[in-house]
Amino acid sequence: MGTTIAAISEWMQRLAPLELSEDWDNTGLLLGDPAAPAMRVMTCLTLTADVVDEALAEGAHLVITHHPLPFRPLNRLTTETTTGRLLWRLAKSGIAVYSAHTAWDSAAGGVNDQLASLLGLAGVEPLVASPSSTQKGLGAGRIGSLSRPQSMPAVAETLAGQLSACRPRGVDSGRLAVRVAIACGSGASLLPAALEHRCDLFLTGEATFHQCLEGREAGISLLLIGHFASERFAMEHLAQRLAADFSELTCWASQAETDPVKNLA
């Protein structure tokens, strides 16, 4: 029978324990038959029409998406909504959906750990420790120290050289950074924790105007590299890791997926 959806789901749960998920999140196997075989697995950041088209065209059996679909409870599943249309197409073709989302953000070797590694941070630990994890040293976000003081433009240049989708912008306090906080995606809600840890720079995907003002008034730099750029690369790495651990599988990161936010000038 080969590898099953359940076997891959169990592997994902060892990689990114679901106990690390935020209370508001929807993680785990969200669509599909756990007993069904899965020999073709695609990863993506977000399930969109283009990504679903690719999954169908390439004969995927399982899509591991970072952002959950569905995210909120559904009262009905019809093609009258975007979520309903996408799930209906996947279900009709027998394609399962798994999401680890905030569990993968916070896991050892997960998204935030990978961002810390790209910056070469030392002494990395959670920005907010997990109250439920049985493993020590895990939680939301990361904090660590650069090997030498750097300006925010220098840190931005480092990331732009490693993440093709990176579009850095932000709030520059003007002071050199040593202590860095990280929270991928829309992670600026963790800004108070970064301030509590006396960080010089807070790296995230996106922040609101008022969060940027809060950072400026507090004297911390905010480096915003784009939601897509801060997380998509980790789904590419996930496909590679799956292929290494399951040699019988065909694994790939979606080739159709692109950042919906474009530079216009």
Short mmCIF file of N, CA and C in Angstrom, two decimals, residues 16-174:
data_model
loop_
_atom_site.label_atom_id
_atom_site.label_comp_id
_atom_site.label_asym_id
_atom_site.label_seq_id
_atom_site.Cartn_x
_atom_site.Cartn_y
_atom_site.Cartn_z
N ALA A 16 6.64 19.00 14.15
CA ALA A 16 5.98 20.21 14.67
C ALA A 16 4.83 19.78 15.57
N PRO A 17 5.11 19.46 16.84
CA PRO A 17 4.06 18.99 17.75
C PRO A 17 2.89 19.96 17.82
N LEU A 18 1.69 19.42 17.67
CA LEU A 18 0.51 20.28 17.62
C LEU A 18 0.24 20.98 18.94
N GLU A 19 0.86 20.52 20.03
CA GLU A 19 0.69 21.21 21.31
C GLU A 19 1.32 22.60 21.28
N LEU A 20 2.17 22.86 20.28
CA LEU A 20 2.78 24.19 20.14
C LEU A 20 1.86 25.17 19.41
N SER A 21 0.75 24.67 18.85
CA SER A 21 -0.18 25.54 18.13
C SER A 21 -0.82 26.55 19.08
N GLU A 22 -1.04 27.75 18.55
CA GLU A 22 -1.77 28.75 19.33
C GLU A 22 -3.23 28.31 19.50
N ASP A 23 -3.87 28.78 20.57
CA ASP A 23 -5.24 28.36 20.87
C ASP A 23 -6.21 28.69 19.75
N TRP A 24 -5.95 29.78 19.01
CA TRP A 24 -6.88 30.23 17.99
C TRP A 24 -6.66 29.52 16.65
N ASP A 25 -5.64 28.69 16.57
CA ASP A 25 -5.24 28.11 15.29
C ASP A 25 -6.03 26.85 14.96
N ASN A 26 -5.93 26.40 13.72
CA ASN A 26 -6.57 25.16 13.26
C ASN A 26 -5.50 24.33 12.57
N THR A 27 -4.98 23.32 13.28
CA THR A 27 -3.84 22.59 12.77
C THR A 27 -4.09 21.08 12.75
N GLY A 28 -3.22 20.38 12.03
CA GLY A 28 -3.35 18.93 11.89
C GLY A 28 -3.91 18.57 10.53
N LEU A 29 -4.43 17.35 10.41
CA LEU A 29 -5.06 16.90 9.17
C LEU A 29 -6.44 17.52 9.08
N LEU A 30 -6.65 18.39 8.10
CA LEU A 30 -7.90 19.16 7.99
C LEU A 30 -8.87 18.59 6.96
N LEU A 31 -8.36 17.79 6.03
CA LEU A 31 -9.20 17.23 4.97
C LEU A 31 -8.56 15.93 4.51
N GLY A 32 -9.37 14.89 4.38
CA GLY A 32 -8.86 13.67 3.79
C GLY A 32 -9.03 12.43 4.64
N ASP A 33 -8.66 11.29 4.05
CA ASP A 33 -8.77 9.98 4.67
C ASP A 33 -7.39 9.57 5.18
N PRO A 34 -7.21 9.46 6.50
CA PRO A 34 -5.88 9.10 7.02
C PRO A 34 -5.35 7.78 6.47
N ALA A 35 -6.24 6.86 6.12
CA ALA A 35 -5.81 5.54 5.65
C ALA A 35 -5.42 5.53 4.18
N ALA A 36 -5.70 6.62 3.46
CA ALA A 36 -5.42 6.65 2.03
C ALA A 36 -3.93 6.73 1.75
N PRO A 37 -3.47 6.12 0.66
CA PRO A 37 -2.04 6.22 0.30
C PRO A 37 -1.71 7.62 -0.19
N ALA A 38 -0.46 8.01 0.01
CA ALA A 38 0.01 9.32 -0.47
C ALA A 38 1.44 9.15 -0.97
N MET A 39 1.59 9.24 -2.29
CA MET A 39 2.92 9.09 -2.88
C MET A 39 3.42 10.39 -3.49
N ARG A 40 2.52 11.36 -3.64
CA ARG A 40 2.89 12.66 -4.22
C ARG A 40 2.42 13.76 -3.26
N VAL A 41 3.38 14.50 -2.69
CA VAL A 41 3.09 15.48 -1.65
C VAL A 41 3.62 16.85 -2.07
N MET A 42 2.77 17.85 -2.02
CA MET A 42 3.16 19.21 -2.35
C MET A 42 3.05 20.08 -1.11
N THR A 43 4.01 20.97 -0.92
CA THR A 43 3.94 21.96 0.16
C THR A 43 3.65 23.33 -0.43
N CYS A 44 3.07 24.20 0.39
CA CYS A 44 2.79 25.57 -0.04
C CYS A 44 2.62 26.43 1.20
N LEU A 45 2.63 27.72 0.99
CA LEU A 45 2.35 28.64 2.08
C LEU A 45 0.84 28.79 2.28
N THR A 46 0.12 28.96 1.17
CA THR A 46 -1.32 29.23 1.24
C THR A 46 -2.04 28.51 0.11
N LEU A 47 -3.18 27.93 0.41
CA LEU A 47 -4.00 27.30 -0.63
C LEU A 47 -4.79 28.37 -1.37
N THR A 48 -4.44 28.59 -2.63
CA THR A 48 -5.15 29.52 -3.51
C THR A 48 -5.62 28.74 -4.73
N ALA A 49 -6.37 29.40 -5.60
CA ALA A 49 -6.85 28.73 -6.81
C ALA A 49 -5.69 28.23 -7.65
N ASP A 50 -4.63 29.03 -7.79
CA ASP A 50 -3.47 28.61 -8.57
C ASP A 50 -2.80 27.38 -7.97
N VAL A 51 -2.68 27.36 -6.67
CA VAL A 51 -2.04 26.24 -5.99
C VAL A 51 -2.89 24.98 -6.12
N VAL A 52 -4.20 25.12 -5.99
CA VAL A 52 -5.10 23.97 -6.16
C VAL A 52 -5.04 23.46 -7.59
N ASP A 53 -5.00 24.38 -8.57
CA ASP A 53 -4.84 23.96 -9.97
C ASP A 53 -3.60 23.09 -10.13
N GLU A 54 -2.50 23.52 -9.53
CA GLU A 54 -1.26 22.77 -9.62
C GLU A 54 -1.37 21.40 -8.96
N ALA A 55 -1.99 21.36 -7.78
CA ALA A 55 -2.14 20.09 -7.07
C ALA A 55 -2.92 19.09 -7.91
N LEU A 56 -3.97 19.56 -8.57
CA LEU A 56 -4.77 18.69 -9.42
C LEU A 56 -3.99 18.26 -10.66
N ALA A 57 -3.33 19.22 -11.30
CA ALA A 57 -2.60 18.93 -12.54
C ALA A 57 -1.44 17.97 -12.30
N GLU A 58 -0.80 18.08 -11.13
CA GLU A 58 0.37 17.25 -10.83
C GLU A 58 0.03 15.97 -10.08
N GLY A 59 -1.25 15.74 -9.85
CA GLY A 59 -1.68 14.49 -9.21
C GLY A 59 -1.25 14.35 -7.76
N ALA A 60 -1.25 15.45 -7.02
CA ALA A 60 -0.89 15.39 -5.60
C ALA A 60 -1.91 14.57 -4.83
N HIS A 61 -1.43 13.85 -3.84
CA HIS A 61 -2.32 13.12 -2.93
C HIS A 61 -2.51 13.88 -1.61
N LEU A 62 -1.53 14.72 -1.29
CA LEU A 62 -1.57 15.48 -0.04
C LEU A 62 -0.92 16.84 -0.28
N VAL A 63 -1.55 17.88 0.24
CA VAL A 63 -0.95 19.22 0.24
C VAL A 63 -0.71 19.61 1.69
N ILE A 64 0.54 19.93 2.00
CA ILE A 64 0.87 20.45 3.32
C ILE A 64 0.99 21.96 3.18
N THR A 65 0.00 22.66 3.68
CA THR A 65 -0.06 24.11 3.58
C THR A 65 0.26 24.73 4.94
N HIS A 66 0.97 25.85 4.92
CA HIS A 66 1.27 26.51 6.19
C HIS A 66 0.00 27.13 6.77
N HIS A 67 -0.67 27.95 5.98
CA HIS A 67 -1.89 28.61 6.44
C HIS A 67 -3.07 27.65 6.31
N PRO A 68 -3.81 27.42 7.39
CA PRO A 68 -4.87 26.41 7.38
C PRO A 68 -6.02 26.77 6.44
N LEU A 69 -6.58 25.75 5.83
CA LEU A 69 -7.84 25.87 5.10
C LEU A 69 -8.62 24.58 5.33
N PRO A 70 -9.77 24.64 6.02
CA PRO A 70 -10.39 25.86 6.56
C PRO A 70 -9.65 26.36 7.80
N PHE A 71 -9.80 27.67 8.03
CA PHE A 71 -9.21 28.28 9.21
C PHE A 71 -10.24 28.36 10.33
N ARG A 72 -11.42 28.83 9.98
CA ARG A 72 -12.51 28.93 10.98
C ARG A 72 -13.54 27.83 10.72
N PRO A 73 -14.32 27.47 11.74
CA PRO A 73 -15.34 26.43 11.56
C PRO A 73 -16.32 26.80 10.45
N LEU A 74 -16.74 25.78 9.70
CA LEU A 74 -17.67 25.98 8.60
C LEU A 74 -19.06 25.47 8.97
N ASN A 75 -20.08 26.27 8.70
CA ASN A 75 -21.45 25.82 8.89
C ASN A 75 -21.93 25.00 7.71
N ARG A 76 -21.35 25.28 6.56
CA ARG A 76 -21.70 24.54 5.34
C ARG A 76 -20.50 24.56 4.41
N LEU A 77 -20.44 23.57 3.52
CA LEU A 77 -19.36 23.48 2.54
C LEU A 77 -19.99 23.50 1.15
N THR A 78 -19.97 24.67 0.52
CA THR A 78 -20.52 24.83 -0.82
C THR A 78 -19.52 25.62 -1.66
N THR A 79 -19.78 25.66 -2.96
CA THR A 79 -18.89 26.39 -3.86
C THR A 79 -19.23 27.87 -3.93
N GLU A 80 -20.09 28.33 -3.04
CA GLU A 80 -20.48 29.74 -3.03
C GLU A 80 -19.48 30.63 -2.32
N THR A 81 -18.50 30.03 -1.64
CA THR A 81 -17.44 30.80 -1.00
C THR A 81 -16.09 30.34 -1.55
N THR A 82 -15.08 31.18 -1.42
CA THR A 82 -13.75 30.81 -1.89
C THR A 82 -13.24 29.57 -1.16
N THR A 83 -13.37 29.55 0.17
CA THR A 83 -12.94 28.38 0.94
C THR A 83 -13.67 27.13 0.49
N GLY A 84 -14.98 27.25 0.33
CA GLY A 84 -15.77 26.11 -0.10
C GLY A 84 -15.37 25.60 -1.47
N ARG A 85 -15.15 26.52 -2.43
CA ARG A 85 -14.75 26.11 -3.78
C ARG A 85 -13.43 25.35 -3.77
N LEU A 86 -12.44 25.86 -3.04
CA LEU A 86 -11.13 25.22 -3.02
C LEU A 86 -11.21 23.85 -2.35
N LEU A 87 -11.88 23.77 -1.21
CA LEU A 87 -11.98 22.49 -0.52
C LEU A 87 -12.80 21.48 -1.31
N TRP A 88 -13.83 21.94 -1.98
CA TRP A 88 -14.66 21.04 -2.78
C TRP A 88 -13.85 20.43 -3.92
N ARG A 89 -13.04 21.25 -4.59
CA ARG A 89 -12.20 20.76 -5.69
C ARG A 89 -11.19 19.73 -5.18
N LEU A 90 -10.57 20.02 -4.04
CA LEU A 90 -9.60 19.09 -3.49
C LEU A 90 -10.27 17.79 -3.05
N ALA A 91 -11.41 17.90 -2.37
CA ALA A 91 -12.11 16.71 -1.88
C ALA A 91 -12.57 15.83 -3.04
N LYS A 92 -13.07 16.45 -4.11
CA LYS A 92 -13.53 15.66 -5.26
C LYS A 92 -12.41 14.85 -5.88
N SER A 93 -11.19 15.36 -5.79
CA SER A 93 -10.04 14.67 -6.36
C SER A 93 -9.29 13.81 -5.34
N GLY A 94 -9.83 13.74 -4.13
CA GLY A 94 -9.22 12.89 -3.10
C GLY A 94 -7.90 13.43 -2.58
N ILE A 95 -7.71 14.74 -2.62
CA ILE A 95 -6.46 15.35 -2.16
C ILE A 95 -6.64 15.80 -0.71
N ALA A 96 -5.77 15.32 0.16
CA ALA A 96 -5.84 15.66 1.58
C ALA A 96 -5.09 16.97 1.85
N VAL A 97 -5.43 17.58 2.98
CA VAL A 97 -4.80 18.85 3.39
C VAL A 97 -4.34 18.74 4.84
N TYR A 98 -3.08 19.12 5.06
CA TYR A 98 -2.52 19.14 6.41
C TYR A 98 -1.91 20.52 6.65
N SER A 99 -2.08 21.05 7.85
CA SER A 99 -1.47 22.33 8.21
C SER A 99 -0.87 22.24 9.61
N ALA A 100 0.39 22.69 9.74
CA ALA A 100 1.01 22.77 11.07
C ALA A 100 1.06 24.21 11.57
N HIS A 101 1.03 25.18 10.70
CA HIS A 101 0.97 26.62 10.96
C HIS A 101 1.78 27.05 12.19
N THR A 102 1.12 27.50 13.26
CA THR A 102 1.87 28.07 14.38
C THR A 102 2.71 27.01 15.11
N ALA A 103 2.36 25.73 14.96
CA ALA A 103 3.21 24.68 15.52
C ALA A 103 4.55 24.64 14.78
N TRP A 104 4.52 24.81 13.45
CA TRP A 104 5.73 24.83 12.63
C TRP A 104 6.49 26.13 12.84
N ASP A 105 5.79 27.22 13.10
CA ASP A 105 6.46 28.47 13.44
C ASP A 105 7.34 28.28 14.68
N SER A 106 6.80 27.60 15.69
CA SER A 106 7.42 27.54 17.00
C SER A 106 8.29 26.32 17.25
N ALA A 107 8.22 25.32 16.38
CA ALA A 107 8.93 24.07 16.59
C ALA A 107 10.44 24.24 16.52
N ALA A 108 11.16 23.31 17.13
CA ALA A 108 12.61 23.26 16.99
C ALA A 108 12.93 23.02 15.51
N GLY A 109 13.72 23.91 14.93
CA GLY A 109 14.02 23.81 13.50
C GLY A 109 12.91 24.32 12.61
N GLY A 110 11.89 24.96 13.22
CA GLY A 110 10.77 25.49 12.46
C GLY A 110 11.09 26.84 11.84
N VAL A 111 10.04 27.56 11.45
CA VAL A 111 10.20 28.79 10.67
C VAL A 111 11.06 29.82 11.40
N ASN A 112 10.74 30.10 12.65
CA ASN A 112 11.48 31.13 13.37
C ASN A 112 12.92 30.71 13.64
N ASP A 113 13.14 29.43 13.93
CA ASP A 113 14.50 28.94 14.10
C ASP A 113 15.31 29.10 12.81
N GLN A 114 14.64 28.85 11.67
CA GLN A 114 15.34 28.97 10.39
C GLN A 114 15.70 30.43 10.10
N LEU A 115 14.81 31.35 10.43
CA LEU A 115 15.14 32.77 10.27
C LEU A 115 16.32 33.17 11.17
N ALA A 116 16.33 32.66 12.40
CA ALA A 116 17.44 32.94 13.30
C ALA A 116 18.75 32.40 12.73
N SER A 117 18.67 31.24 12.10
CA SER A 117 19.86 30.63 11.49
C SER A 117 20.36 31.47 10.32
N LEU A 118 19.45 32.00 9.52
CA LEU A 118 19.85 32.84 8.39
C LEU A 118 20.63 34.07 8.85
N LEU A 119 20.28 34.57 10.04
CA LEU A 119 20.97 35.74 10.59
C LEU A 119 22.20 35.35 11.41
N GLY A 120 22.40 34.05 11.62
CA GLY A 120 23.53 33.61 12.41
C GLY A 120 23.43 33.98 13.88
N LEU A 121 22.23 34.01 14.41
CA LEU A 121 22.05 34.41 15.81
C LEU A 121 22.61 33.36 16.77
N ALA A 122 23.17 33.81 17.86
CA ALA A 122 23.67 32.93 18.91
C ALA A 122 22.78 33.04 20.13
N GLY A 123 22.80 31.99 20.96
CA GLY A 123 22.01 32.00 22.19
C GLY A 123 20.53 32.08 21.93
N VAL A 124 20.05 31.38 20.90
CA VAL A 124 18.65 31.49 20.49
C VAL A 124 17.74 30.78 21.49
N GLU A 125 16.65 31.46 21.84
CA GLU A 125 15.64 30.90 22.75
C GLU A 125 14.29 31.48 22.38
N PRO A 126 13.20 30.91 22.91
CA PRO A 126 11.87 31.43 22.56
C PRO A 126 11.67 32.86 23.03
N LEU A 127 10.97 33.63 22.23
CA LEU A 127 10.59 34.98 22.65
C LEU A 127 9.51 34.89 23.72
N VAL A 128 8.57 33.95 23.53
CA VAL A 128 7.54 33.67 24.54
C VAL A 128 7.51 32.15 24.73
N ALA A 129 7.91 31.68 25.88
CA ALA A 129 7.98 30.24 26.13
C ALA A 129 6.60 29.61 26.08
N SER A 130 6.53 28.40 25.54
CA SER A 130 5.27 27.68 25.46
C SER A 130 4.87 27.16 26.83
N PRO A 131 3.65 27.43 27.29
CA PRO A 131 3.22 26.93 28.60
C PRO A 131 2.81 25.47 28.57
N SER A 132 2.61 24.91 27.34
CA SER A 132 2.07 23.56 27.23
C SER A 132 3.07 22.54 26.72
N SER A 133 4.16 22.99 26.10
CA SER A 133 5.09 22.04 25.50
C SER A 133 5.81 21.22 26.56
N THR A 134 5.97 19.91 26.27
CA THR A 134 6.73 19.04 27.15
C THR A 134 8.23 19.15 26.86
N GLN A 135 8.58 19.83 25.76
CA GLN A 135 9.97 20.04 25.42
C GLN A 135 10.41 21.42 25.89
N LYS A 136 11.55 21.49 26.54
CA LYS A 136 12.06 22.77 27.00
C LYS A 136 12.62 23.56 25.83
N GLY A 137 12.59 24.88 25.98
CA GLY A 137 13.20 25.74 24.98
C GLY A 137 12.37 25.97 23.75
N LEU A 138 11.06 25.69 23.83
CA LEU A 138 10.19 25.92 22.67
C LEU A 138 9.13 26.96 23.03
N GLY A 139 8.62 27.62 22.00
CA GLY A 139 7.59 28.63 22.21
C GLY A 139 7.50 29.53 21.01
N ALA A 140 6.75 30.60 21.14
CA ALA A 140 6.49 31.52 20.03
C ALA A 140 7.66 32.48 19.84
N GLY A 141 8.02 32.70 18.57
CA GLY A 141 9.08 33.63 18.24
C GLY A 141 10.43 33.15 18.73
N ARG A 142 11.46 33.94 18.44
CA ARG A 142 12.81 33.63 18.90
C ARG A 142 13.54 34.93 19.25
N ILE A 143 14.50 34.84 20.16
CA ILE A 143 15.42 35.94 20.42
C ILE A 143 16.83 35.37 20.39
N GLY A 144 17.77 36.20 19.99
CA GLY A 144 19.16 35.78 19.94
C GLY A 144 20.04 36.99 19.68
N SER A 145 21.34 36.76 19.60
CA SER A 145 22.28 37.87 19.45
C SER A 145 23.12 37.72 18.19
N LEU A 146 23.30 38.83 17.49
CA LEU A 146 24.20 38.88 16.36
C LEU A 146 25.64 38.79 16.84
N SER A 147 26.53 38.31 15.98
CA SER A 147 27.93 38.15 16.36
C SER A 147 28.63 39.50 16.54
N ARG A 148 28.09 40.53 15.91
CA ARG A 148 28.64 41.88 16.06
C ARG A 148 27.51 42.88 15.83
N PRO A 149 27.62 44.08 16.36
CA PRO A 149 26.57 45.08 16.15
C PRO A 149 26.41 45.40 14.66
N GLN A 150 25.16 45.48 14.22
CA GLN A 150 24.88 45.76 12.82
C GLN A 150 23.75 46.78 12.70
N SER A 151 23.79 47.56 11.64
CA SER A 151 22.69 48.47 11.34
C SER A 151 21.51 47.69 10.79
N MET A 152 20.33 48.28 10.88
CA MET A 152 19.16 47.60 10.32
C MET A 152 19.32 47.38 8.82
N PRO A 153 19.81 48.34 8.02
CA PRO A 153 20.02 48.08 6.59
C PRO A 153 20.96 46.90 6.34
N ALA A 154 21.96 46.71 7.19
CA ALA A 154 22.88 45.59 7.02
C ALA A 154 22.17 44.26 7.27
N VAL A 155 21.33 44.21 8.29
CA VAL A 155 20.56 43.00 8.57
C VAL A 155 19.59 42.71 7.42
N ALA A 156 18.96 43.78 6.92
CA ALA A 156 18.03 43.63 5.80
C ALA A 156 18.75 43.09 4.57
N GLU A 157 19.96 43.56 4.33
CA GLU A 157 20.74 43.11 3.18
C GLU A 157 21.09 41.62 3.30
N THR A 158 21.41 41.19 4.50
CA THR A 158 21.70 39.77 4.73
C THR A 158 20.51 38.90 4.35
N LEU A 159 19.33 39.30 4.79
CA LEU A 159 18.13 38.51 4.50
C LEU A 159 17.75 38.58 3.03
N ALA A 160 17.87 39.75 2.44
CA ALA A 160 17.54 39.92 1.02
C ALA A 160 18.43 39.06 0.14
N GLY A 161 19.66 38.82 0.59
CA GLY A 161 20.58 37.98 -0.17
C GLY A 161 20.27 36.50 -0.08
N GLN A 162 19.43 36.12 0.90
CA GLN A 162 19.12 34.70 1.11
C GLN A 162 17.67 34.33 0.81
N LEU A 163 16.78 35.32 0.82
CA LEU A 163 15.35 35.08 0.56
C LEU A 163 14.96 35.85 -0.69
N SER A 164 14.67 35.14 -1.75
CA SER A 164 14.42 35.80 -3.04
C SER A 164 13.19 36.70 -3.01
N ALA A 165 12.22 36.38 -2.15
CA ALA A 165 10.98 37.17 -2.09
C ALA A 165 11.06 38.32 -1.11
N CYS A 166 12.21 38.50 -0.46
CA CYS A 166 12.34 39.50 0.60
C CYS A 166 12.20 40.92 0.05
N ARG A 167 11.32 41.72 0.67
CA ARG A 167 11.13 43.14 0.30
C ARG A 167 11.22 43.96 1.59
N PRO A 168 12.44 44.17 2.11
CA PRO A 168 12.57 44.78 3.43
C PRO A 168 12.17 46.25 3.48
N ARG A 169 11.48 46.60 4.53
CA ARG A 169 11.16 47.98 4.87
C ARG A 169 10.97 48.02 6.37
N GLY A 170 10.75 49.16 6.93
CA GLY A 170 10.51 49.16 8.36
C GLY A 170 10.82 50.47 9.06
N VAL A 171 10.98 50.38 10.36
CA VAL A 171 11.24 51.51 11.23
C VAL A 171 12.65 51.37 11.77
N ASP A 172 13.52 52.33 11.46
CA ASP A 172 14.92 52.26 11.87
C ASP A 172 15.16 53.20 13.05
N SER A 173 15.51 52.63 14.19
CA SER A 173 15.77 53.45 15.37
C SER A 173 17.07 54.25 15.24
N GLY A 174 17.92 53.81 14.32
CA GLY A 174 19.20 54.49 14.12
C GLY A 174 20.33 53.91 14.94
#
